[in-house]
Short mmCIF file of C-alpha atoms and ligand atoms in Angstrom, two decimals:
data_model
loop_
_atom_site.label_atom_id
_atom_site.label_comp_id
_atom_site.label_asym_id
_atom_site.label_seq_id
_atom_site.Cartn_x
_atom_site.Cartn_y
_atom_site.Cartn_z
CA ILE A 20 -21.58 9.12 14.32
CA SER A 21 -20.28 5.89 15.79
CA GLU A 22 -17.52 3.65 14.57
CA GLN A 23 -20.20 0.97 14.17
CA SER A 24 -21.86 3.17 11.52
CA TRP A 25 -18.53 3.44 9.68
CA ARG A 26 -18.25 -0.35 9.71
CA ASP A 27 -21.87 -0.78 8.57
CA VAL A 28 -21.33 1.59 5.62
CA ASP A 29 -18.09 -0.16 4.70
CA ALA A 30 -19.92 -3.51 4.79
CA PHE A 31 -22.64 -2.09 2.54
CA LEU A 32 -20.15 -0.52 0.08
CA THR A 33 -18.07 -3.67 -0.04
CA GLY A 34 -21.16 -5.87 -0.41
CA GLU A 35 -22.48 -3.82 -3.31
CA LEU A 36 -19.29 -2.88 -5.09
CA VAL A 37 -16.36 -5.14 -4.30
CA GLU A 38 -15.82 -8.56 -5.76
CA GLU A 39 -13.69 -10.40 -3.25
CA ASP A 40 -13.03 -13.95 -4.39
CA ASP A 41 -11.94 -16.93 -2.27
CA ALA A 42 -8.26 -16.15 -2.74
CA LEU A 43 -8.62 -12.62 -1.42
CA ARG A 44 -10.74 -13.81 1.50
CA ALA A 45 -8.19 -16.52 2.25
CA ALA A 46 -5.37 -13.96 2.17
CA ARG A 47 -7.12 -11.88 4.81
CA ALA A 48 -7.91 -14.93 6.91
CA SER A 49 -4.32 -16.12 6.67
CA GLU A 50 -3.15 -13.20 8.79
CA GLN A 51 -5.08 -14.43 11.82
CA GLU A 52 -4.17 -18.08 11.11
CA HIS A 53 -0.47 -17.28 11.11
CA GLY A 54 -0.55 -14.71 13.92
CA LEU A 55 0.22 -11.78 11.61
CA PRO A 56 -1.18 -8.32 12.33
CA GLN A 57 -4.55 -7.71 10.63
CA ILE A 58 -3.59 -4.38 9.16
CA GLU A 59 -4.18 -4.98 5.46
CA VAL A 60 -6.14 -2.46 3.43
CA ALA A 61 -9.93 -2.87 3.62
CA PRO A 62 -11.56 -4.65 0.64
CA ASN A 63 -12.97 -1.41 -0.79
CA GLN A 64 -9.53 0.19 -0.40
CA GLY A 65 -7.94 -2.74 -2.22
CA ALA A 66 -10.45 -2.28 -5.02
CA PHE A 67 -9.65 1.45 -5.05
CA LEU A 68 -5.92 0.75 -5.36
CA ALA A 69 -6.60 -1.64 -8.24
CA LEU A 70 -8.73 1.02 -9.96
CA LEU A 71 -5.99 3.61 -9.53
CA ALA A 72 -3.52 1.24 -11.11
CA GLN A 73 -5.90 0.57 -13.98
CA VAL A 74 -6.73 4.26 -14.54
CA ALA A 75 -2.98 4.93 -14.65
CA GLY A 76 -2.53 2.04 -17.11
CA ALA A 77 0.09 0.67 -14.73
CA ARG A 78 2.16 -2.29 -15.91
CA ARG A 79 4.95 -2.01 -13.34
CA VAL A 80 4.06 -1.56 -9.68
CA LEU A 81 6.29 -1.26 -6.62
CA GLU A 82 4.76 -1.93 -3.21
CA LEU A 83 6.49 -1.28 0.12
CA GLY A 84 4.97 -3.41 2.89
CA THR A 85 3.59 -6.76 1.73
CA LEU A 86 2.23 -8.28 4.95
CA ALA A 87 0.20 -11.32 3.73
CA GLY A 88 -0.07 -10.06 0.17
CA TYR A 89 -3.67 -8.88 0.29
CA SER A 90 -3.08 -5.51 -1.41
CA THR A 91 -0.45 -7.21 -3.58
CA ILE A 92 -3.12 -9.51 -5.04
CA TRP A 93 -5.33 -6.54 -5.91
CA LEU A 94 -2.38 -4.77 -7.58
CA ALA A 95 -1.15 -7.88 -9.37
CA ARG A 96 -4.59 -8.49 -10.84
CA ALA A 97 -4.83 -4.83 -11.86
CA VAL A 98 -1.58 -4.91 -13.88
CA GLY A 99 -2.73 -7.96 -15.81
CA ALA A 100 -0.85 -11.03 -17.00
CA GLN A 101 1.80 -8.94 -18.81
CA GLY A 102 2.38 -6.72 -15.75
CA ARG A 103 4.83 -7.03 -12.89
CA VAL A 104 4.61 -6.18 -9.19
CA THR A 105 7.64 -5.92 -6.93
CA THR A 106 6.66 -6.00 -3.27
CA VAL A 107 9.07 -5.46 -0.38
CA GLU A 108 8.63 -6.97 3.10
CA LEU A 109 10.91 -6.79 6.14
CA ASP A 110 9.59 -9.87 7.95
CA PRO A 111 10.43 -13.22 6.25
CA ARG A 112 7.41 -14.86 7.97
CA HIS A 113 5.09 -12.33 6.39
CA ALA A 114 6.78 -12.86 3.04
CA ASP A 115 6.29 -16.64 3.27
CA VAL A 116 2.58 -16.27 4.02
CA ALA A 117 2.30 -13.74 1.19
CA ARG A 118 3.94 -16.14 -1.30
CA GLN A 119 1.35 -18.83 -0.46
CA ASN A 120 -1.47 -16.34 -0.89
CA LEU A 121 -0.11 -15.07 -4.19
CA GLU A 122 0.19 -18.66 -5.42
CA ARG A 123 -3.43 -19.40 -4.45
CA ALA A 124 -4.59 -16.20 -6.18
CA GLY A 125 -2.84 -17.29 -9.40
CA VAL A 126 -0.55 -14.24 -9.57
CA ALA A 127 2.71 -15.58 -8.12
CA ASP A 128 4.34 -15.56 -11.58
CA ARG A 129 3.93 -11.81 -11.94
CA VAL A 130 5.06 -10.81 -8.42
CA ASP A 131 8.59 -10.55 -7.01
CA VAL A 132 8.60 -10.66 -3.22
CA GLU A 133 11.77 -8.99 -1.96
CA VAL A 134 12.65 -9.56 1.69
CA GLY A 135 14.54 -6.91 3.63
CA PRO A 136 14.32 -3.37 4.94
CA ALA A 137 12.59 -1.32 2.25
CA LEU A 138 15.21 1.44 2.50
CA GLU A 139 17.92 -1.04 1.52
CA VAL A 140 15.94 -3.02 -1.05
CA VAL A 141 14.46 0.00 -2.79
CA GLY A 142 17.75 1.88 -2.55
CA ARG A 143 19.39 -1.05 -4.38
CA LEU A 144 16.67 -1.03 -7.07
CA ALA A 145 17.26 2.69 -7.57
CA ASP A 146 21.06 2.20 -7.77
CA GLU A 147 20.58 -0.63 -10.30
CA GLY A 148 18.57 1.77 -12.47
CA VAL A 149 15.62 -0.56 -13.01
CA GLU A 150 12.89 0.44 -15.47
CA PRO A 151 10.61 3.08 -13.91
CA TYR A 152 7.52 2.01 -12.02
CA ASP A 153 4.08 3.28 -13.07
CA LEU A 154 2.70 3.15 -9.55
CA VAL A 155 4.34 2.98 -6.13
CA PHE A 156 2.27 2.00 -3.10
CA ILE A 157 3.96 3.02 0.17
CA ASP A 158 2.54 0.96 3.05
CA ALA A 159 5.49 -0.15 5.22
CA ASP A 160 6.83 1.57 8.37
CA LYS A 161 5.40 5.06 8.49
CA ALA A 162 8.43 6.72 10.10
CA ASN A 163 10.38 6.28 6.88
CA MET A 164 7.68 7.60 4.55
CA PRO A 165 9.63 10.74 3.56
CA ALA A 166 12.67 8.61 2.64
CA TYR A 167 10.43 6.24 0.68
CA LEU A 168 8.99 9.19 -1.22
CA GLU A 169 12.49 10.30 -2.23
CA LEU A 170 13.32 6.77 -3.39
CA ALA A 171 9.99 6.51 -5.24
CA LEU A 172 10.91 9.69 -7.11
CA ARG A 173 14.14 8.04 -8.29
CA LEU A 174 12.16 5.03 -9.49
CA THR A 175 9.32 6.69 -11.38
CA ARG A 176 8.75 8.78 -14.51
CA SER A 177 6.54 11.69 -15.45
CA GLY A 178 2.95 10.50 -15.04
CA SER A 179 3.70 7.81 -12.45
CA VAL A 180 1.44 7.62 -9.43
CA ILE A 181 2.63 7.44 -5.80
CA VAL A 182 0.18 6.39 -3.10
CA GLY A 183 0.86 6.57 0.63
CA ASP A 184 -1.43 4.83 3.12
CA ASN A 185 -2.31 5.63 6.75
CA VAL A 186 -1.36 9.28 6.63
CA VAL A 187 -4.08 10.64 8.95
CA ARG A 188 -3.48 8.34 11.94
CA GLY A 189 -6.73 9.01 13.79
CA GLY A 190 -6.32 12.74 13.26
CA ARG A 191 -2.92 12.93 14.93
CA VAL A 192 -1.24 14.09 11.72
CA ALA A 193 -2.67 17.57 12.26
CA ASP A 194 -0.90 17.92 15.62
CA ALA A 195 2.52 19.48 15.06
CA ALA A 196 3.52 18.68 18.63
CA ASP A 197 2.87 14.93 18.30
CA ASP A 198 6.28 13.29 18.46
CA ASP A 199 5.25 9.74 17.59
CA PRO A 200 7.67 8.68 14.82
CA ASN A 201 4.85 7.32 12.65
CA VAL A 202 2.86 10.54 12.97
CA ARG A 203 5.94 12.60 12.24
CA GLY A 204 6.75 10.42 9.24
CA ALA A 205 3.26 10.78 7.79
CA ARG A 206 3.29 14.53 8.43
CA ALA A 207 6.68 15.03 6.77
CA PHE A 208 5.55 12.84 3.85
CA LEU A 209 2.50 15.04 3.24
CA GLN A 210 4.56 18.22 3.62
CA ALA A 211 7.05 16.87 1.11
CA ILE A 212 4.32 16.10 -1.42
CA GLY A 213 2.91 19.59 -0.90
CA SER A 214 6.22 21.38 -1.39
CA ASP A 215 8.02 19.23 -3.96
CA PRO A 216 7.93 20.85 -7.41
CA ARG A 217 8.22 17.37 -8.97
CA LEU A 218 4.80 16.33 -7.65
CA ASP A 219 1.10 17.15 -7.82
CA GLY A 220 -0.71 15.50 -4.96
CA THR A 221 -3.46 15.54 -2.41
CA ALA A 222 -4.68 13.52 0.54
CA LEU A 223 -8.08 12.36 1.72
CA GLN A 224 -9.12 11.31 5.20
CA THR A 225 -11.22 8.18 5.41
CA VAL A 226 -13.40 6.43 7.97
CA GLY A 227 -14.46 2.84 7.76
CA SER A 228 -13.80 -0.66 9.02
CA LYS A 229 -10.17 0.36 9.63
CA GLY A 230 -11.07 3.38 11.77
CA TRP A 231 -10.16 6.99 10.97
CA ASP A 232 -7.23 7.33 8.64
CA GLY A 233 -6.45 8.46 5.12
CA PHE A 234 -4.25 8.19 2.08
CA ALA A 235 -2.26 10.47 -0.18
CA VAL A 236 -2.07 10.25 -3.95
CA ALA A 237 0.55 12.07 -5.97
CA ARG A 238 1.44 12.22 -9.65
CA VAL A 239 4.97 12.80 -10.86
CA ARG A 240 5.05 15.92 -13.07
N1 SAM B 2 0.13 -3.59 2.08
C1 SAM B 2 -0.38 -4.63 2.99
C2 SAM B 2 -1.84 -4.88 2.67
O1 SAM B 2 -2.59 -3.88 2.58
O2 SAM B 2 -2.23 -6.03 2.54
C3 SAM B 2 -0.23 -4.22 4.41
C4 SAM B 2 1.14 -3.85 4.84
S1 SAM B 2 1.30 -3.63 6.59
C5 SAM B 2 0.37 -2.17 6.86
C6 SAM B 2 2.96 -3.11 6.76
C7 SAM B 2 4.00 -4.17 6.46
O3 SAM B 2 5.26 -3.49 6.32
C8 SAM B 2 4.18 -5.22 7.55
O4 SAM B 2 4.07 -6.49 7.00
C9 SAM B 2 5.57 -4.97 8.08
O5 SAM B 2 6.27 -6.15 8.46
C10 SAM B 2 6.25 -4.31 6.88
N2 SAM B 2 7.39 -3.46 7.25
C11 SAM B 2 7.60 -2.77 8.41
N3 SAM B 2 8.78 -2.14 8.36
C12 SAM B 2 9.32 -2.42 7.14
C13 SAM B 2 10.53 -2.05 6.51
N4 SAM B 2 11.43 -1.26 7.11
N5 SAM B 2 10.78 -2.53 5.28
C14 SAM B 2 9.87 -3.32 4.65
N6 SAM B 2 8.70 -3.69 5.20
C15 SAM B 2 8.44 -3.25 6.44
#
């Protein structure tokens, strides 16, 4: 099966099932316009994230890794007008582009864009004792995924959902000898979910327009 087939199926699924409006399309296009990496979630993955948030009845969402705000728009729409999304981004240029996209999508008033290293920003939120988040989407640097999971556990409650993206890394996650920091981070993240008595979780590998990867979903017990 070729990667072209994966792309064709993604195009079909997205065409049939995903309502991407002008603001979402513009957010994706803005990455290329501003020279940002085009590594946002695929449209059907964005829709999946939004559905997860809705199924969980999420009102408060924390996202690590904003980029241009594409997934943030999906999440912000899912939490509704009374909801709140905090999204954390290291690169101020990415955060600026994201703010414009969130404005255009009509959700800027329900999103806080925090600029800085996620370990610091999220660590501060945990120290401040903010209200627990209903869903945490971990999509920043993959090497720190285990640390982000620990922080997410300090910032959630029983029933909260934690999602980690890009955990399969073209299959490399299964190779214990792979010493790439991102692969090691994803591997340790999955092992932590599997062994932590505070969590129920699983992971699925995916193919599609973004290649071969996967995501993990966990629920806080
Ligand atoms: N969630 C976005 C979406 O689907 O539209 C994509 C996020 S992209 C995969 C990862 C982002 O994490 C990049 O914008 C990158 O600058 C940011 N990032 C990398 N290291 C970070 C760190 N230590 N703290 C916060 N953000 C970081």
